XYZ file of C-alpha atoms in Angstrom:
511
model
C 180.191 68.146 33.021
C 179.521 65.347 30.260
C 177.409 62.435 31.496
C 179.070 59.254 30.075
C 179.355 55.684 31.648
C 182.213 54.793 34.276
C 183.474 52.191 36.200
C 183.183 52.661 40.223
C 184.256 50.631 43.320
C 182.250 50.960 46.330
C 182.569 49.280 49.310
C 179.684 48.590 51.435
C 178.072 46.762 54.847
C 174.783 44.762 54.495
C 172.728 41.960 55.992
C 172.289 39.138 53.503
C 169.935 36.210 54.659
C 171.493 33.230 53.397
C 169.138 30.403 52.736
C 170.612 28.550 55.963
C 169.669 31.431 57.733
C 166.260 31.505 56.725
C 166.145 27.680 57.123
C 167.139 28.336 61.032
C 165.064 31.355 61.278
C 161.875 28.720 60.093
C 162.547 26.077 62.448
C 162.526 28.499 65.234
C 158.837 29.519 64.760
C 157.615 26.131 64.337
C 155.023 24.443 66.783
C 156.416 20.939 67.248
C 153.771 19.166 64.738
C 154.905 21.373 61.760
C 158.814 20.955 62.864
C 157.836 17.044 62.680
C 156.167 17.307 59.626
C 158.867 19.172 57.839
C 161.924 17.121 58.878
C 159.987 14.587 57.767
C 160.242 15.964 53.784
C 163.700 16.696 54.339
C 164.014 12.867 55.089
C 162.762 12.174 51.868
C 164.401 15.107 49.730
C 167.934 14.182 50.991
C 169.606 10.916 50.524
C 172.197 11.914 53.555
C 169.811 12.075 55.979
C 168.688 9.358 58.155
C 166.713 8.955 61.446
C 168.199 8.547 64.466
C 166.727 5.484 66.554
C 167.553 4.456 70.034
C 169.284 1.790 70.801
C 167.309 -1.309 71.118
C 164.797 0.335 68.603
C 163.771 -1.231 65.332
C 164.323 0.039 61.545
C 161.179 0.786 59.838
C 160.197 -2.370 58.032
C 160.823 -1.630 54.026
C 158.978 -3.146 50.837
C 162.222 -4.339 49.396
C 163.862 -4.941 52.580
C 166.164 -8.596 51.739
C 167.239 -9.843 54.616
C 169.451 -12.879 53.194
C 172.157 -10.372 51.182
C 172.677 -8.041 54.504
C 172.757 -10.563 57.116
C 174.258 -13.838 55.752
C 173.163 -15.997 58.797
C 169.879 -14.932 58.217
C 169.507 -13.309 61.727
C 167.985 -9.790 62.800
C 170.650 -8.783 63.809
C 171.471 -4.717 62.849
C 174.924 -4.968 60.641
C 177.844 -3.361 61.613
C 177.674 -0.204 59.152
C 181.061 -0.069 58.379
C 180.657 -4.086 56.996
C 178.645 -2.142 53.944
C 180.303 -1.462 50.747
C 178.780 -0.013 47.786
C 180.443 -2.256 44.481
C 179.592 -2.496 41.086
C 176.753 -4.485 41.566
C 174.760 -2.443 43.884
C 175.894 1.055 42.512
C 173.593 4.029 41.925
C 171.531 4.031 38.622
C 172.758 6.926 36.272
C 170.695 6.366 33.433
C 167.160 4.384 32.311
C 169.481 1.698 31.024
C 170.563 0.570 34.256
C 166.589 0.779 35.716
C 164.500 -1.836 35.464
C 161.856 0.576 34.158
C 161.869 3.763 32.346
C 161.090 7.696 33.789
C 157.355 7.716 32.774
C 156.452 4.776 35.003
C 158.013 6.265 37.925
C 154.886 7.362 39.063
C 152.807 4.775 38.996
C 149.317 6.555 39.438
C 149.308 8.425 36.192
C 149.087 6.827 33.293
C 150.854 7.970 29.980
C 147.768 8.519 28.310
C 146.527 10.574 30.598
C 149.840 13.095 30.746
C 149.118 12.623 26.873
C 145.583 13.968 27.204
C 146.920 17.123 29.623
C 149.252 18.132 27.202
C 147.357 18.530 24.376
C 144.285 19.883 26.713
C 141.558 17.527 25.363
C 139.311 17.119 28.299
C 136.028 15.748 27.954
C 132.427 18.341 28.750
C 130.680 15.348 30.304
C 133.782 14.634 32.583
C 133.250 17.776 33.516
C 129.664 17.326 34.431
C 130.235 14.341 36.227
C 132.630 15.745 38.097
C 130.741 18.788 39.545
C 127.623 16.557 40.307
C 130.107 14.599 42.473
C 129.767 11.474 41.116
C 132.781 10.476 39.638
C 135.884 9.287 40.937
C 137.706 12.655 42.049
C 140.869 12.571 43.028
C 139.759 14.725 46.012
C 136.598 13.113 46.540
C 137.532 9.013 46.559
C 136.750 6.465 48.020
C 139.361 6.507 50.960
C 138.486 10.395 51.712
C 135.001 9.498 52.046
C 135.651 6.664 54.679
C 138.055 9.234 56.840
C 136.217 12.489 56.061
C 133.540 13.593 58.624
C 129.979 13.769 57.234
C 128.780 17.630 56.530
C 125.386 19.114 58.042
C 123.790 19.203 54.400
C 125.069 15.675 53.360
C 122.980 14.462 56.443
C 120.412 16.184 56.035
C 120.325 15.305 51.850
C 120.291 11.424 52.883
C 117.358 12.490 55.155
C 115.530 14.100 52.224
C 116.009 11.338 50.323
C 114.567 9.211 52.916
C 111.805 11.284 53.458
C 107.904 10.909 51.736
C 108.287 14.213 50.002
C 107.272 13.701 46.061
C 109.989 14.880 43.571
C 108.883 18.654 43.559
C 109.042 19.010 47.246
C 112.219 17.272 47.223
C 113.261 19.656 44.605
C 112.378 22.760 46.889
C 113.954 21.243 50.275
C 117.459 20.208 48.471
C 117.424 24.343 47.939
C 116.492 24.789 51.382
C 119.421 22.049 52.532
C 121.752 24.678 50.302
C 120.500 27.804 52.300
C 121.216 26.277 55.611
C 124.438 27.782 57.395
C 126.889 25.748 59.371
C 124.773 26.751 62.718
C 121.882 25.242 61.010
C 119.775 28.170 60.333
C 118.509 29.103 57.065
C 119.799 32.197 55.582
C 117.487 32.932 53.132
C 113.775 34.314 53.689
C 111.438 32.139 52.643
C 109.232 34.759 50.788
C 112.685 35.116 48.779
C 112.934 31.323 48.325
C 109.094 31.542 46.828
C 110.070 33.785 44.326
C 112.693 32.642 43.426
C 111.593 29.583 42.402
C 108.414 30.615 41.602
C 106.017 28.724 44.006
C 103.463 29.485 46.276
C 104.285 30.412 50.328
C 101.368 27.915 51.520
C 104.079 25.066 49.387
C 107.569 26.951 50.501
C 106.147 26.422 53.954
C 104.918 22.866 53.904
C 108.196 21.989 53.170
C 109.909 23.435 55.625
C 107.902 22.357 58.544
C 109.018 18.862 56.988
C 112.431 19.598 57.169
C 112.393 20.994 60.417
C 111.504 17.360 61.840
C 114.993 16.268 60.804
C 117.138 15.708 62.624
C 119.865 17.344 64.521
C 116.670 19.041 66.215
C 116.298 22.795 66.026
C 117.537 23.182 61.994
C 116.031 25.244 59.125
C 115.119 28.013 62.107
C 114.918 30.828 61.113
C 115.851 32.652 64.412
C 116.633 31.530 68.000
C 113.303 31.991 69.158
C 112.051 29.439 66.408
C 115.185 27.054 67.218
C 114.488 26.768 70.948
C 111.028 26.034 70.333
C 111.610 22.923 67.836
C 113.995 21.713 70.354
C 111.643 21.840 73.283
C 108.957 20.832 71.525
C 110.725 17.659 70.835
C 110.904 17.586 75.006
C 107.204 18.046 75.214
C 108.121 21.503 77.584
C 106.706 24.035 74.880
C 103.724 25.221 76.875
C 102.223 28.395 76.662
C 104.190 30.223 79.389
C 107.421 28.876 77.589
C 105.969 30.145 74.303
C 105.536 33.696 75.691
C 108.885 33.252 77.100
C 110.456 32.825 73.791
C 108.870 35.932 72.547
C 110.700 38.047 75.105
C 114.482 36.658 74.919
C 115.667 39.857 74.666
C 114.052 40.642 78.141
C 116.531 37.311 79.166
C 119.410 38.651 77.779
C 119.137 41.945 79.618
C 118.873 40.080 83.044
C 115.558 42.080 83.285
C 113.745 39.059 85.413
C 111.540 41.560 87.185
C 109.706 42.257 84.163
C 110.032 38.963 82.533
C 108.144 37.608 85.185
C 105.267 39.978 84.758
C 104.761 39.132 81.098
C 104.572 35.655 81.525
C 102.814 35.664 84.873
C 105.171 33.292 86.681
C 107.008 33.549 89.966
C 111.324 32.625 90.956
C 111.008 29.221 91.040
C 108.703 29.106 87.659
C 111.262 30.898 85.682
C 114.076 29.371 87.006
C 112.563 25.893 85.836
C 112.337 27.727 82.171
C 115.799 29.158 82.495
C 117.046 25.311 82.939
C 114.986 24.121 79.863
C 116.137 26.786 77.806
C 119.819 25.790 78.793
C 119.299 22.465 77.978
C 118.636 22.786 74.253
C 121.539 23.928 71.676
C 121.680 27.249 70.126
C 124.153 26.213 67.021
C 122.652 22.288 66.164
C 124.888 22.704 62.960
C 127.760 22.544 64.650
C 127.596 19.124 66.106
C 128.388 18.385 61.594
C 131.961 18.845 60.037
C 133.566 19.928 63.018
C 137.352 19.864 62.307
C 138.853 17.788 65.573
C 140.996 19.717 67.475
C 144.718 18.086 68.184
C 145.795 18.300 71.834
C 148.392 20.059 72.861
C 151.702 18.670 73.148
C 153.888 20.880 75.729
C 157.586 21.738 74.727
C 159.016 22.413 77.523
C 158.351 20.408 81.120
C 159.160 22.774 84.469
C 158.765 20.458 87.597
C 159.569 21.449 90.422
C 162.993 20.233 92.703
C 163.496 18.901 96.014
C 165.426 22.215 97.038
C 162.622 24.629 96.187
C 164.133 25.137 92.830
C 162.627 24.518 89.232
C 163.894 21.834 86.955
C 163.390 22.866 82.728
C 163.622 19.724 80.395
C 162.650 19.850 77.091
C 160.055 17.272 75.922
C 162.158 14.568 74.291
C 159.079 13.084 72.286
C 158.162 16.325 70.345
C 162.497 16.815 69.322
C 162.990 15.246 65.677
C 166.068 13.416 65.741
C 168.240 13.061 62.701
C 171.628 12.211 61.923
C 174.204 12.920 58.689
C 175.087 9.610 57.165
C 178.952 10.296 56.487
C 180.190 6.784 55.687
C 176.933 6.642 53.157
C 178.717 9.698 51.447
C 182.312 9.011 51.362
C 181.216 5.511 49.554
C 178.742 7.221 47.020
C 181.406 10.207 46.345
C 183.920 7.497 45.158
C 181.604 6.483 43.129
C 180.172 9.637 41.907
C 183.721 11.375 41.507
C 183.963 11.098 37.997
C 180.551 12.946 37.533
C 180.867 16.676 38.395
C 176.958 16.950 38.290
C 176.692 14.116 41.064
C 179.353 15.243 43.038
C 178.249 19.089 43.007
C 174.647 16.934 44.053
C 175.844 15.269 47.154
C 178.005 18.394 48.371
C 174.492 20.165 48.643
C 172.894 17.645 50.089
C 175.912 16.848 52.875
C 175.749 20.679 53.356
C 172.167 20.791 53.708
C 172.201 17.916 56.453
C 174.793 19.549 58.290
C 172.879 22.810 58.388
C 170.010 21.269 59.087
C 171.374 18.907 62.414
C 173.134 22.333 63.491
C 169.817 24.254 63.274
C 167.885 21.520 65.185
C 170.161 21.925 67.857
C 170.577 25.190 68.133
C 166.882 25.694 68.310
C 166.621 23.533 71.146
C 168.986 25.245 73.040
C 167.361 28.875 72.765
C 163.838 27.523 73.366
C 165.380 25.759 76.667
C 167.435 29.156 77.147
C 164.258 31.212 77.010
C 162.265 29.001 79.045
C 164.663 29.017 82.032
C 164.474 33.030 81.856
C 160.997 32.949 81.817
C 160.777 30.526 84.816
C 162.947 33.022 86.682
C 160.942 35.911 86.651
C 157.557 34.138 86.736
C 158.705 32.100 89.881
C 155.996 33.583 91.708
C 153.048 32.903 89.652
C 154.257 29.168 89.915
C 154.678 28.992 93.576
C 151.233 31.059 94.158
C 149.572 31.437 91.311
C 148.476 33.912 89.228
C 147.643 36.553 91.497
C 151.848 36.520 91.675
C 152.408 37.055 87.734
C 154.599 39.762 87.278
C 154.651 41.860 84.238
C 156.968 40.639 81.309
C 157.633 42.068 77.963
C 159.796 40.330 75.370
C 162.538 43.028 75.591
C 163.546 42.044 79.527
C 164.194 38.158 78.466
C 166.438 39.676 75.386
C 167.979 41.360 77.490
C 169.091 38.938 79.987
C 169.751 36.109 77.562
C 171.351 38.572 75.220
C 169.527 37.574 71.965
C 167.003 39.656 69.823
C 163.103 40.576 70.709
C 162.470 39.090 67.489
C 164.324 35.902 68.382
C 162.184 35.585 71.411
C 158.834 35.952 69.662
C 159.751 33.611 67.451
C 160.819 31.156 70.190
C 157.604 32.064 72.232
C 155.196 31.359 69.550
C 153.238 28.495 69.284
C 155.147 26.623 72.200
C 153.942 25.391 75.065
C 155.384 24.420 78.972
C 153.808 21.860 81.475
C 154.034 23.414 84.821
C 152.377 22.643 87.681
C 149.587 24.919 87.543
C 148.479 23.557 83.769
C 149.775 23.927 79.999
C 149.800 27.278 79.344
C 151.908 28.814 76.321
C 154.924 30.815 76.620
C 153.487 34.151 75.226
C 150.597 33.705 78.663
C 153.633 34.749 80.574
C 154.167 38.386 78.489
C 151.390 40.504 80.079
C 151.464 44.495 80.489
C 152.252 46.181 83.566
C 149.432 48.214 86.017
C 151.278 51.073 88.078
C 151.126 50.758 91.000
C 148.849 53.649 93.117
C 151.729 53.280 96.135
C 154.681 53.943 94.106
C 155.844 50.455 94.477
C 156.061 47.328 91.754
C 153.746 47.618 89.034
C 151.175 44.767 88.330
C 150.442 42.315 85.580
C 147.448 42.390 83.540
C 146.462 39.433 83.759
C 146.383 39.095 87.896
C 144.557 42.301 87.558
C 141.679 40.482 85.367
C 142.049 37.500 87.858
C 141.045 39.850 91.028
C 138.623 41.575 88.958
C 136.948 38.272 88.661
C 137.267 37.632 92.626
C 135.469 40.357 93.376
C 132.820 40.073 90.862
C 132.263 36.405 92.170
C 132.215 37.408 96.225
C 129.725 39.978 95.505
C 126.596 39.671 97.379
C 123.356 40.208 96.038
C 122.191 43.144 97.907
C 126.185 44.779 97.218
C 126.759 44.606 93.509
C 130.171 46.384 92.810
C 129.932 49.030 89.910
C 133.244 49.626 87.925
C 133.753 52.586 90.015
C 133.260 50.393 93.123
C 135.927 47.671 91.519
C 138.489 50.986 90.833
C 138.490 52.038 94.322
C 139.077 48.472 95.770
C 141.898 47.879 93.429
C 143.183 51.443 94.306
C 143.229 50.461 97.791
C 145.018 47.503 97.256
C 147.707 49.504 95.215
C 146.804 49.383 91.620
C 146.511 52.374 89.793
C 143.885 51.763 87.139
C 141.082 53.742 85.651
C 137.491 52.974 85.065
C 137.337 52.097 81.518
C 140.160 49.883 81.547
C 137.869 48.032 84.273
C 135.129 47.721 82.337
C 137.526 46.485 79.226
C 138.898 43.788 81.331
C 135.487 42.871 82.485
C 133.654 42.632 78.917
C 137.132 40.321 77.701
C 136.013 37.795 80.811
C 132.408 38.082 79.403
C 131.067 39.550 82.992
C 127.756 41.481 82.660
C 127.541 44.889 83.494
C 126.238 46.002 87.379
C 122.962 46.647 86.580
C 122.329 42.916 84.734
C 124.387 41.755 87.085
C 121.642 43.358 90.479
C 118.743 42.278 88.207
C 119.467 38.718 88.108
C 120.708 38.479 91.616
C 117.454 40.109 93.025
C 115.730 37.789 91.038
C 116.785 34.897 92.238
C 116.918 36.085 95.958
């Protein structure tokens, strides 16, 4: 058989993801601050799109807002939109001619001689230097960034430096130092390794750094938690000898071994229960109190409240919903305009079609995120009438199911969104948990109300009856949950619980 090039039909079935797809597909995994911010750039990419205000509601004031040609009486009032007519006069620019400006001044913040310069590549070696010493006027460094930017740990402590009565060697050797400092506040490097490095004496590395470890926040440039601790209560005049000796046997602390801890330093309960206060006073991590990023609250989704009738009412949070509308009549008058031009007309068909698409995904989004929310509400009713002791397991497949949509679609929904209930904000994923068998043959059990009885237990415990995991397996046995050992001791490290025998130690100790 000869192999030589042919012609063939096939016919074939295939999933193609349109870009309107993946456009609804987006919006349906967006938290309600990134859905805001990106309707907001599709505000300003399309022409067609405007936002929709209530009624009684202002427009946003503009720059080149002329009252006098849109409102002849020279009232406020809002003008009937179908009173605007686009004429000669007021038509769309289609060239520079009809500007009052040409292309390269549209943007007003870069200057033609600058664009000049990138082309050609001719940058400047001492603009480069001034611009990694951080002096110059960066565009990510200006003025305005500095005023709204929180103040780093080592730009603090530099302006402290600077302040200080160091001469300009020292200074030389503790602006290193500032750069070895973590964001915890500890130094990283050794300071036999700083000595060599820069080829100085120990007796001078560590005159320095018992001057830098009087700045402030107090407890920085440690190098350990023992030697952070003790700068901090220090400071609080509490650093005695018993604390000192205290110090040097944390790890004794952190094993709950208070028997012996007490023997080394020679105290009794009430002694080291007075140092366990001081030491809980003072700040482990005084770095991080310095270019903390501010966390944004969370803004629910989804409000379930409950009804009259024993029922749950699911609203979806009105404030957090972009609203945007298609501006029809402003395209029918700009496509009489624009229909000699195929290149503006093929222009405003996008954009109309991209509006439309856009207003359509909105609200279908909307709808499945109130759609899942009202499944989830029924079978979590329990865990909102009694708590979480009542929260059934869920997986994303049973909500699919009943709503008849994709597990996909229902992560997608569940992520990053958020319902007010009464029992706090929690987010929609809390409500997915594993299931526990159940030891009587009956309904399994959640996950998650097995970590919350776990917890009970752990917290009714008497001192003289500490419950080992086994202990905690039986009880949960008898109460019908089939679970083994380890996963007991799992749940119990992910709520941070000591183990038995820290747990006995400390309660004996304080007795």
């Amino acid at each position: 058989m000869a192999l030589k090039p042919r012609l063939e039909m096939r016919q074939a079935q295939g999933l193609v993801m349109t870009p309107q797809l993946q456009q609804a597909i987006k919006l349906l995994q967006l938290s309600n601050l990134e859905l805001t911010e990106y309707v907001e750039q599709e505000l300003e990419r399309n022409p067609l799109l405007e936002e929709a205000r209530e009624e009684g509601e202002p427009e946003r004031a503009s720059d080149d807002y002329e009252p006098d040609e849109i409102t002849p009486d020279n009232d406020w009032d809002t003008p009937d939109p179908a009173s605007l007519t686009l004429s000669e006069d007021n038509a769309l620019p289609t060239n520079n001619s009809d500007l009052d400006t040409d292309y390269d001044n549209v943007y007003a913040d870069e200057a033609v001689a600058d664009k000049t310069a990138s082309a050609e590549g001719q940058q400047s070696s001492d603009w480069h230097q001034v611009k990694s010493a951080g002096g110059g006027f960066d565009g990510e460094d200006d003025f305005e960034s500095r005023l709204t930017r929180e103040q780093s740990l080592q730009e603090y402590l530099s302006e402290q430096l600077n302040m200080s009565a160091l001469n300009a060697r020292e200074r030389f050797i503790g602006a290193y130092l500032i750069d070895q400092v973590n964001e915890a506040g500890y130094l990283q490097e050794s300071l036999e390794d700083t000595a060599e490095r820069l080829g100085i004496d120990m007796e001078e590395a560590e005159t320095v750094l018992k001057v830098l470890q009087t700045f402030e926040p107090t407890g920085v440039f440690a190098r350990n938690l023992a030697e952070c601790l003790s700068l901090q209560l220090a400071e609080k005049d509490r650093l005695d000898p018993i604390m000192q000796s205290f110090l040097e046997n944390l790890e004794l602390f952190a094993k709950r071994d208070f028997a012996q801890l007490m023997k080394v330093c020679g105290i009794d309960k009430d002694d080291i229960q007075c140092l366990i206060d001081d030491i809980k006073s003072c700040d482990p991590k005084p770095g991080h109190a310095f270019g903390d990023t501010p966390s944004s609250p969370v803004i629910p989704d989804v409000f379930i409240r409950q009804k009259s009738d024993g029922g749950w009412a699911i609203e979806l949070n009105a404030e957090t919903l972009p609203r945007v509308l298609v501006n029809t009549q402003y395209y029918n008058e700009v496509s009489k305009a624009a229909s000699a031009d195929e290149k503006s007309k093929t222009y405003l068909s996008e954009c109309f079609n991209d509006a439309n698409w856009l207003v359509k995904s909105l609200d279908q989004r909307a709808r499945t995120i109130l759609k899942v929310a009202s499944e989830i509400v029924r079978q979590q009713d329990g865990f909102l009438m009694y708590g979480v002791s009542h929260l059934k397991p869920l997986n994303l497949k049973t909500v699919a199911d009943a709503i008849s949509m994709h597990e996909s679609t229902v992560s997608r929904v569940t992520s990053n969104k958020y319902a007010a209930t009464p029992r706090g904000i929690f987010e929609l994923k809390y409500f997915f948990t594993s299931s526990i068998a159940s030891s009587s043959g009956g309904e399994a059990h959640s996950a998650e109300a097995v970590r919350h009885r776990i917890k009970e237990l752990i917290d009714a415990e008497a001192p003289n009856a500490v419950l080992s995991d086994d202990a905690i397996v039986d009880i949960l046995k008898s109460e019908g949950m089939d679970i083994a050992r380890r996963t007991v001791a799992k749940y119990r490290e992910a709520l941070r619980i000591p183990s038995s025998v820290q747990r006995r130690r400390e309660k004996k100790a304080f007795a």
